[in-house]
XYZ file of C-alpha atoms in Angstrom:
601
model
C 0.000 0.000 0.000
C 1.476 3.289 -1.135
C 1.088 6.204 1.225
C 3.071 9.411 1.610
C 3.478 11.792 4.506
C 1.585 14.468 2.624
C -1.410 12.168 2.296
C -1.270 11.423 6.002
C -1.358 15.079 6.953
C -4.056 15.880 4.392
C -6.110 13.020 5.805
C -5.638 14.470 9.259
C -6.898 17.848 8.118
C -9.968 16.343 6.451
C -10.813 13.653 8.950
C -10.352 15.770 12.081
C -13.902 16.907 11.501
C -15.193 13.548 12.685
C -13.514 13.274 16.086
C -14.798 14.198 19.530
C -12.892 16.942 21.263
C -12.166 18.181 24.740
C -8.730 19.720 24.309
C -7.599 23.234 24.949
C -7.687 25.858 22.215
C -4.402 25.507 20.264
C -2.154 28.330 19.139
C -0.844 26.951 15.829
C -1.415 30.342 14.226
C 1.818 31.645 15.730
C 3.641 29.658 13.018
C 1.860 31.416 10.145
C 3.998 34.200 8.646
C 2.776 37.714 8.080
C 3.419 37.419 4.335
C 1.000 34.509 3.898
C -1.316 35.424 1.024
C -4.108 32.946 1.813
C -4.840 31.127 5.068
C -7.581 28.544 5.690
C -8.497 27.584 9.251
C -10.342 24.386 10.164
C -11.705 24.467 13.719
C -11.944 20.716 14.339
C -13.032 21.205 17.946
C -16.247 23.016 17.089
C -17.017 20.904 14.045
C -16.646 17.655 15.945
C -18.836 18.834 18.789
C -21.653 19.451 16.320
C -21.259 15.968 14.863
C -20.619 13.917 17.987
C -23.581 15.386 19.856
C -25.747 14.045 17.037
C -24.328 10.528 17.185
C -21.891 10.789 14.257
C -19.019 8.342 14.766
C -16.107 7.152 12.656
C -17.584 3.640 12.557
C -20.767 5.034 11.031
C -18.770 7.123 8.590
C -16.608 4.300 7.239
C -19.391 1.723 7.132
C -21.533 4.138 5.116
C -18.889 5.437 2.753
C -17.193 2.180 1.716
C -17.685 -1.508 1.211
C -17.121 -3.862 4.145
C -13.615 -4.867 3.077
C -12.353 -1.382 2.292
C -14.129 0.008 5.367
C -12.240 -2.364 7.653
C -8.974 -1.495 5.926
C -9.589 2.238 6.151
C -10.741 1.968 9.761
C -7.467 0.234 10.622
C -5.532 3.049 8.968
C -7.615 5.585 10.857
C -6.930 3.890 14.189
C -3.225 4.032 13.410
C -3.555 7.740 12.631
C -5.437 8.318 15.881
C -2.479 6.805 17.691
C 0.111 8.698 15.652
C 0.697 11.470 18.172
C -1.115 14.071 16.035
C -3.632 16.173 17.910
C -6.687 15.599 15.767
C -8.822 17.729 18.060
C -7.164 21.058 17.381
C -7.097 23.742 14.699
C -5.502 22.938 11.372
C -4.172 25.754 9.213
C -3.359 25.625 5.508
C -1.340 28.625 4.315
C -0.145 29.745 0.907
C 2.981 31.885 1.164
C 3.871 33.784 -2.009
C 7.394 35.151 -2.183
C 9.929 35.960 -4.863
C 9.541 35.645 -8.619
C 7.838 32.453 -9.874
C 11.124 31.350 -11.470
C 12.818 31.447 -8.062
C 10.489 28.750 -6.653
C 10.335 30.353 -3.216
C 6.557 30.160 -2.764
C 5.089 27.287 -0.786
C 2.090 25.715 0.868
C 2.305 24.912 4.552
C 0.045 22.887 6.832
C 0.240 23.460 10.544
C -1.100 21.222 13.313
C -0.490 20.261 16.926
C 1.210 17.216 18.429
C 0.114 15.402 21.540
C 3.098 13.053 21.552
C 6.171 13.802 19.427
C 7.715 10.372 20.119
C 4.604 8.607 18.828
C 4.595 10.822 15.751
C 8.203 9.976 14.987
C 7.464 6.254 15.372
C 4.432 6.605 13.110
C 6.465 8.259 10.357
C 9.184 5.643 10.671
C 6.598 2.906 10.157
C 4.786 4.617 7.282
C 7.730 5.956 5.286
C 9.956 3.315 3.727
C 12.872 5.693 3.084
C 12.516 7.356 6.488
C 15.667 9.300 7.346
C 15.475 11.372 10.518
C 17.465 14.582 10.819
C 17.801 17.035 13.699
C 18.139 20.804 13.379
C 18.396 22.946 16.519
C 15.184 22.335 18.470
C 13.200 20.422 15.846
C 13.381 17.230 13.809
C 12.524 16.689 10.173
C 12.380 14.263 7.278
C 12.620 15.127 3.595
C 10.117 13.566 1.184
C 12.237 13.032 -1.896
C 9.355 12.057 -4.174
C 7.288 15.110 -3.180
C 10.173 17.545 -2.644
C 8.478 18.403 0.640
C 9.466 18.731 4.264
C 7.841 17.378 7.423
C 9.233 19.087 10.528
C 8.134 18.935 14.148
C 8.882 20.081 17.657
C 7.439 18.620 20.852
C 4.155 20.450 20.240
C 3.846 21.449 16.566
C 4.121 19.783 13.167
C 4.713 21.603 9.871
C 4.366 20.265 6.351
C 6.003 22.489 3.729
C 5.558 21.876 0.018
C 6.999 24.235 -2.619
C 4.420 25.690 -5.006
C 5.715 25.608 -8.577
C 3.224 26.902 -11.209
C 5.404 25.495 -13.991
C 5.207 21.975 -12.568
C 1.481 21.393 -12.227
C 1.770 17.634 -12.701
C 3.401 17.522 -9.287
C 0.057 18.440 -7.723
C -2.277 16.699 -10.184
C -3.538 13.146 -9.729
C -1.643 10.473 -11.620
C -2.906 10.114 -15.172
C -4.245 13.663 -15.517
C -4.503 14.341 -19.289
C -2.344 17.041 -20.828
C 0.395 17.069 -18.210
C 3.948 15.787 -18.717
C 4.648 12.425 -17.176
C 1.050 11.184 -17.364
C -0.233 8.202 -19.280
C -1.799 10.492 -21.871
C 1.342 12.437 -22.695
C 4.913 11.218 -22.891
C 7.317 12.382 -20.224
C 10.230 14.645 -21.007
C 12.481 11.628 -21.125
C 10.176 9.885 -23.600
C 9.884 12.958 -25.792
C 13.599 13.716 -25.685
C 15.924 10.700 -25.361
C 18.868 13.079 -25.149
C 17.565 14.206 -21.789
C 18.264 10.734 -20.423
C 21.820 10.809 -21.679
C 22.268 14.297 -20.252
C 20.998 13.241 -16.848
C 23.131 10.111 -16.896
C 26.172 12.202 -17.712
C 25.660 14.504 -14.724
C 28.043 13.606 -11.910
C 26.318 12.205 -8.814
C 28.131 14.703 -6.652
C 26.557 17.626 -8.536
C 23.060 16.127 -8.247
C 23.568 15.568 -4.536
C 24.726 19.145 -4.099
C 21.575 20.464 -5.821
C 19.361 18.234 -3.666
C 21.172 19.269 -0.515
C 20.671 22.927 -1.389
C 16.934 22.408 -1.839
C 16.619 20.583 1.478
C 18.611 23.274 3.270
C 16.353 25.976 1.809
C 13.185 24.438 3.227
C 14.778 23.412 6.518
C 15.751 27.061 6.946
C 12.146 28.077 6.172
C 10.826 25.614 8.770
C 13.308 27.023 11.282
C 12.005 30.497 10.437
C 8.368 29.472 10.956
C 9.060 27.711 14.242
C 10.726 30.836 15.632
C 8.605 33.666 14.277
C 8.477 36.757 16.437
C 4.997 37.967 17.344
C 5.229 40.941 14.984
C 6.250 38.581 12.153
C 3.130 36.428 12.398
C -0.189 36.800 10.610
C -1.690 37.317 14.057
C -0.028 40.738 14.127
C -2.506 41.775 11.425
C -5.727 42.961 13.053
C -8.130 41.398 10.503
C -6.557 37.963 10.968
C -6.546 38.290 14.741
C -10.238 39.272 14.709
C -11.065 36.314 12.481
C -9.505 33.908 14.967
C -11.354 35.523 17.863
C -14.669 34.830 16.131
C -14.159 31.147 16.813
C -15.915 30.100 13.607
C -16.150 26.538 12.330
C -13.999 27.514 9.369
C -12.151 30.672 8.440
C -10.513 32.147 5.349
C -8.041 35.044 5.290
C -6.684 36.763 2.163
C -3.898 39.328 2.151
C -3.791 40.809 -1.394
C -0.824 42.991 -0.555
C 1.294 39.946 0.310
C 0.462 38.425 -3.080
C 1.093 41.640 -5.044
C 4.397 42.314 -3.318
C 5.666 38.773 -3.794
C 6.447 39.301 -7.469
C 3.838 36.741 -8.550
C 1.802 39.411 -10.345
C 4.391 41.542 -12.104
C 1.923 43.280 -14.431
C 0.086 45.097 -11.635
C 0.996 48.825 -11.628
C 2.871 50.104 -8.589
C 0.191 52.758 -8.012
C -2.466 50.050 -7.778
C -0.400 48.209 -5.188
C -0.193 51.462 -3.255
C -3.970 51.842 -3.502
C -4.508 48.346 -2.086
C -2.245 48.832 0.926
C -4.048 47.809 4.085
C -6.755 45.857 2.242
C -7.705 42.413 3.535
C -10.524 39.890 3.099
C -11.830 37.532 5.757
C -14.663 35.033 5.823
C -16.053 32.939 8.656
C -18.271 29.926 7.997
C -20.565 28.400 10.600
C -22.869 25.391 10.452
C -26.001 26.224 12.414
C -29.397 24.629 12.878
C -31.075 24.496 9.493
C -28.564 26.759 7.751
C -24.975 27.543 6.797
C -23.886 31.126 7.441
C -20.843 32.764 5.835
C -19.850 36.248 6.984
C -17.254 38.104 4.944
C -15.482 41.384 5.592
C -13.590 43.446 3.045
C -11.179 45.743 4.866
C -10.232 48.812 2.861
C -6.910 50.568 3.260
C -6.665 54.325 3.782
C -6.645 55.319 0.101
C -9.360 52.892 -0.966
C -11.534 53.902 1.990
C -11.239 57.576 0.959
C -12.441 56.746 -2.568
C -15.276 54.608 -1.248
C -16.361 57.308 1.170
C -16.506 59.793 -1.685
C -18.535 57.771 -4.187
C -19.017 54.183 -3.099
C -21.934 54.241 -0.683
C -24.969 53.474 -2.777
C -28.097 51.415 -2.049
C -29.952 49.163 -4.456
C -33.098 50.591 -6.059
C -35.810 48.289 -4.714
C -38.371 49.684 -7.181
C -36.449 48.055 -10.026
C -36.973 44.740 -8.265
C -40.463 45.140 -6.860
C -42.207 45.891 -10.174
C -41.309 42.474 -11.591
C -44.687 40.839 -12.423
C -44.459 37.343 -10.897
C -45.102 35.417 -7.706
C -43.029 32.436 -8.867
C -39.583 34.033 -8.456
C -36.599 31.717 -8.858
C -33.991 34.278 -7.900
C -32.623 37.787 -8.310
C -29.464 39.832 -7.999
C -29.556 43.588 -7.392
C -26.411 45.683 -7.502
C -25.669 49.322 -6.729
C -22.287 50.844 -7.502
C -21.464 54.423 -8.374
C -19.474 54.042 -11.590
C -17.559 57.182 -10.657
C -15.805 55.049 -8.055
C -14.318 52.970 -10.868
C -13.057 56.158 -12.457
C -11.503 57.329 -9.192
C -9.692 54.014 -8.811
C -8.326 54.170 -12.357
C -7.244 57.776 -11.915
C -5.501 56.991 -8.627
C -3.366 54.401 -10.421
C -2.405 56.863 -13.159
C -3.935 54.653 -15.846
C -6.657 57.096 -16.929
C -4.528 58.555 -19.719
C -3.954 55.125 -21.234
C -7.637 54.226 -20.894
C -8.738 57.475 -22.552
C -6.270 56.971 -25.385
C -7.612 53.473 -26.052
C -11.267 54.536 -25.909
C -10.696 57.550 -28.121
C -8.979 55.494 -30.805
C -11.765 52.900 -30.842
C -14.892 54.956 -30.268
C -14.135 58.643 -29.876
C -15.265 58.421 -26.236
C -13.544 59.216 -22.966
C -13.632 57.269 -19.741
C -15.840 59.937 -18.178
C -18.329 59.584 -21.055
C -18.813 55.898 -20.225
C -18.932 56.397 -16.466
C -21.439 59.250 -16.734
C -23.658 57.295 -19.120
C -24.712 54.727 -16.505
C -25.897 55.237 -12.959
C -24.671 51.904 -11.591
C -28.073 50.460 -10.667
C -28.805 47.067 -12.160
C -31.021 44.100 -11.437
C -31.473 40.607 -12.843
C -34.613 38.661 -11.951
C -35.681 35.167 -13.013
C -38.956 33.342 -12.471
C -41.079 30.399 -13.588
C -38.100 28.074 -13.837
C -38.836 24.660 -15.327
C -37.318 21.909 -17.418
C -39.219 21.221 -20.628
C -38.810 18.910 -23.571
C -37.721 20.759 -26.698
C -37.404 19.455 -30.210
C -33.944 19.594 -31.705
C -33.717 22.155 -34.547
C -31.262 19.851 -36.308
C -32.993 16.490 -35.793
C -36.796 16.799 -36.163
C -38.657 14.389 -33.938
C -35.828 14.221 -31.405
C -36.559 15.859 -28.042
C -34.359 16.662 -25.079
C -34.807 18.246 -21.661
C -33.790 21.910 -21.465
C -34.099 24.410 -18.605
C -36.223 27.456 -19.283
C -37.228 30.547 -17.310
C -38.630 34.032 -17.638
C -36.212 36.841 -16.853
C -35.535 40.570 -16.867
C -32.243 42.450 -16.854
C -32.407 46.192 -16.249
C -29.698 48.858 -16.058
C -30.424 52.460 -15.132
C -29.028 55.180 -17.416
C -27.062 58.066 -15.911
C -26.628 61.449 -17.577
C -28.691 61.751 -20.749
C -26.056 63.704 -22.724
C -23.323 61.181 -21.952
C -25.594 58.247 -22.820
C -26.576 59.757 -26.183
C -22.900 60.349 -26.941
C -22.181 56.674 -26.278
C -25.089 55.453 -28.416
C -24.061 57.783 -31.286
C -20.387 56.881 -31.122
C -18.701 55.036 -34.034
C -18.711 51.959 -31.828
C -22.523 51.719 -31.651
C -24.126 53.982 -34.244
C -24.063 51.232 -36.872
C -25.601 48.744 -34.444
C -28.487 50.846 -33.105
C -30.783 53.393 -34.686
C -33.184 55.714 -32.914
C -36.934 55.427 -33.434
C -38.815 58.030 -31.441
C -37.503 57.927 -27.875
C -36.077 54.396 -28.221
C -33.017 52.758 -29.709
C -33.536 49.566 -31.725
C -31.212 47.150 -33.483
C -30.513 48.323 -37.009
C -30.020 44.819 -38.406
C -33.393 42.986 -38.768
C -31.739 39.549 -38.747
C -29.910 40.390 -35.539
C -33.088 41.798 -33.991
C -35.019 38.615 -34.832
C -32.651 36.493 -32.744
C -32.054 38.976 -29.925
C -33.988 38.980 -26.643
C -36.827 41.456 -26.203
C -35.336 44.845 -25.394
C -36.153 48.436 -24.558
C -33.396 51.065 -24.678
C -34.228 54.660 -23.757
C -32.294 57.524 -22.214
C -33.621 56.420 -18.817
C -33.292 52.637 -18.770
C -31.819 49.688 -20.660
C -34.033 46.629 -20.198
C -33.801 43.167 -21.717
C -36.321 40.360 -21.222
C -37.024 36.734 -22.056
C -40.126 37.735 -24.046
C -41.911 40.891 -25.161
C -45.018 40.308 -23.026
C -43.001 40.119 -19.807
C -40.925 43.114 -20.899
C -43.983 45.300 -21.457
C -45.510 44.215 -18.141
C -42.297 45.122 -16.348
C -41.953 48.478 -18.094
C -45.613 49.269 -17.353
C -44.790 49.084 -13.667
C -48.098 47.475 -12.756
C -46.595 44.176 -11.603
C -45.772 43.331 -8.013
C -43.114 40.754 -7.210
C -43.879 38.265 -4.465
C -40.849 37.252 -2.435
C -40.598 34.869 0.534
C -41.171 36.488 3.907
C -38.205 38.481 5.149
C -36.225 38.582 1.884
C -37.175 42.145 0.885
C -36.456 43.583 4.318
C -33.143 41.732 4.404
C -31.808 43.208 1.153
C -33.220 46.696 1.747
C -30.484 49.282 2.207
C -27.751 46.990 0.846
C -25.374 47.626 -2.049
C -25.735 43.998 -3.169
C -28.814 41.873 -2.601
C -29.438 38.399 -3.928
C -31.764 35.431 -3.528
C -32.125 31.990 -5.115
C -34.869 29.425 -4.542
C -32.987 26.124 -4.488
C -36.160 24.188 -3.746
C -37.849 25.347 -6.965
C -34.764 24.574 -9.036
C -34.190 21.076 -7.656
C -37.834 20.040 -7.823
C -37.749 20.625 -11.598
C -34.931 18.173 -12.203
C -36.526 15.502 -14.423
C -36.470 11.991 -12.960
C -38.013 9.985 -15.798
C -34.708 9.292 -17.572
C -32.629 8.830 -14.425
C -31.489 5.472 -13.121
C -32.885 4.374 -9.773
C -29.745 5.357 -7.875
C -29.714 8.856 -9.387
C -33.420 9.241 -8.651
C -32.764 8.411 -5.002
C -29.963 10.974 -4.706
C -31.909 13.713 -6.515
C -34.911 13.063 -4.250
C -32.675 13.467 -1.209
C -31.294 16.747 -2.595
C -34.863 17.957 -3.109
C -35.627 17.128 0.524
C -32.465 18.899 1.739
C -32.173 22.357 0.113
C -34.494 25.349 0.533
C -32.967 28.682 -0.571
C -30.039 31.086 -0.204
C -29.595 34.832 0.286
C -26.738 37.263 -0.243
C -26.437 40.743 1.272
C -23.538 43.192 1.179
C -23.501 46.508 3.069
C -20.885 49.181 3.798
C -19.737 49.673 7.384
C -17.282 52.537 7.715
C -14.021 51.491 6.055
C -15.324 47.935 5.620
C -17.851 46.121 3.468
C -19.692 43.339 5.259
C -21.211 40.459 3.300
C -23.490 37.722 4.586
C -24.392 34.613 2.588
C -26.902 32.167 4.068
C -27.942 28.782 2.730
C -31.186 27.578 4.314
C -32.151 23.914 4.533
C -35.673 22.542 4.779
C -35.065 20.916 8.149
C -34.717 23.843 10.553
C -34.295 21.727 13.689
C -31.082 19.830 12.888
C -27.571 21.206 12.477
C -26.697 21.750 8.823
C -23.336 19.956 9.127
C -25.136 16.849 10.390
C -27.643 17.092 7.541
C -24.881 17.341 4.920
C -23.038 14.456 6.570
C -26.126 12.249 6.567
C -26.840 13.150 2.944
C -23.261 12.264 1.954
C -23.353 8.917 3.727
C -26.758 8.011 2.282
C -25.615 9.003 -1.208
C -22.476 6.916 -0.725
C -24.562 3.884 0.194
C -26.652 4.340 -2.930
C -23.600 4.619 -5.174
C -21.956 1.651 -3.469
C -25.077 -0.396 -4.213
C -24.967 0.776 -7.843
C -21.329 -0.218 -8.093
C -22.093 -3.685 -6.703
C -25.041 -4.109 -9.081
C -22.950 -3.072 -12.087
C -20.220 -5.516 -11.108
C -22.716 -8.330 -10.763
C -24.086 -7.614 -14.247
C -20.583 -7.429 -15.670
C -19.602 -10.735 -14.037
C -22.679 -12.448 -15.434
C -22.053 -11.132 -18.944
C -18.439 -12.230 -19.032
C -18.920 -15.531 -17.243
C -17.476 -18.324 -19.469
C -19.968 -21.160 -19.983
C -18.657 -24.708 -19.638
C -18.806 -26.444 -23.006
C -20.129 -29.958 -22.969
C -18.325 -32.281 -25.374
C -20.599 -34.964 -26.861
C -18.948 -37.951 -28.520
C -20.202 -38.724 -31.983
C -21.639 -42.243 -32.436
C -19.439 -44.739 -34.246
C -20.924 -45.969 -37.507
């Protein structure tokens, strides 16, 4: 059985969700550097409490997810992992650290966890890794994974897994056999494509190869040493947004530091002025599994310069009238957005790119950036309703029908300054496409108009619709949308408001052509999901976003519901697999030929 240290640690991160917990809150975050671009936190303690209190055990998990033989095998492996010395009841952090130019290969992924027993962990690695070679460096030990070019290092209380991130060597991270990558079954390796490469490698003295390998190991050992001994001001915890995220104590957390990514040299095309504009900007998200719902709360922290721009022109609320006059009570979903386009202009001007933008626009259309920004107010809405799946005849094969989703919809964008809008519509870019008839603009090409959606373009509003009847009803303003209770009040006053009825979408999935196993799974999905909402509002120098997915069962924790759905779906697919194998065995079974002796005449 082939297993690597990286798989062991990844399994620990994933499977920690299913253990009971009573340990103290760990402090693994002190080994995350300040220049980490992305950090993901898994709070195993909270997640496991929500599962264990509802009777979720590892025995139930393995028996549901796999066949009896593989379940026993996996359970044995899990028991060994439980006794490995890893603290599977603590936080696990996955960090992406971007540094240096891509060609320098200095960026890496690190996983950080706690140890309960370092001696047990060392014994576990020695048993699992065939080429185990223990080394000691100052106050920590490590092994080097030659096949993965990765380092596993540990002290008495903490374990680090460091794997270099090399964008030019994607096959290192892809599953074996991934098409289109060198070294896979579908594409010859470098050696296969270039026999000279083999000769070149064979001609390289062993001493030189060893020196190169030693240098790589020393680089990552030094990085591990750095992470183990970070000063407080060098850690991600020194950044207030990250520290606040940890204090929330969420089930899961995500932290993004754009400045760390920009300054690493990974994105060389970004103008220096834009980097300056983004100074002090961060993104955090906390995810919690609650009774009957999953709640994700995000915060966009704006730096000083970005906050000044936002304060000047960014605070805008969605126009609820554009939403409320939609004429339907069978709403599938909507997205309303409010953004002062002048804010985009301010951002471009602050980076010094406005001259280049104006030059490009002028050469193509005779317009300026201000013309475009003044032409639209920044209020838009998309609404869909009456979603269904219907059988439609193929235009290429008469008499052949297939299931296709269909819905009614409206997209509407409010026009800004009339003079600027008319200048845009009369510019060389659009004057050949549209012509004015009365107070409206229509497509000049009849063939194009015949295949375009229903539309109404005036100097007040641009509106597109799925059909002309719905469009006219919407424009008449006599309709009244009917939303679920609480949705309108929730999105009121926000800069982004969204809603989707998952129940209506899933109930329209056709079952007649599905196999029995698929029907069972789809039915369970229909019984699980209800709807989801999205709201984003400004809060000083921050923008707060809340996304909520509601489930039909309001009395049971959402994590437990997803777990039960996954295990039930796994049982169904396991049964399908067994049934398919039985059919295959019966088809390929070799009948025993009976030889009959011919009579002698």
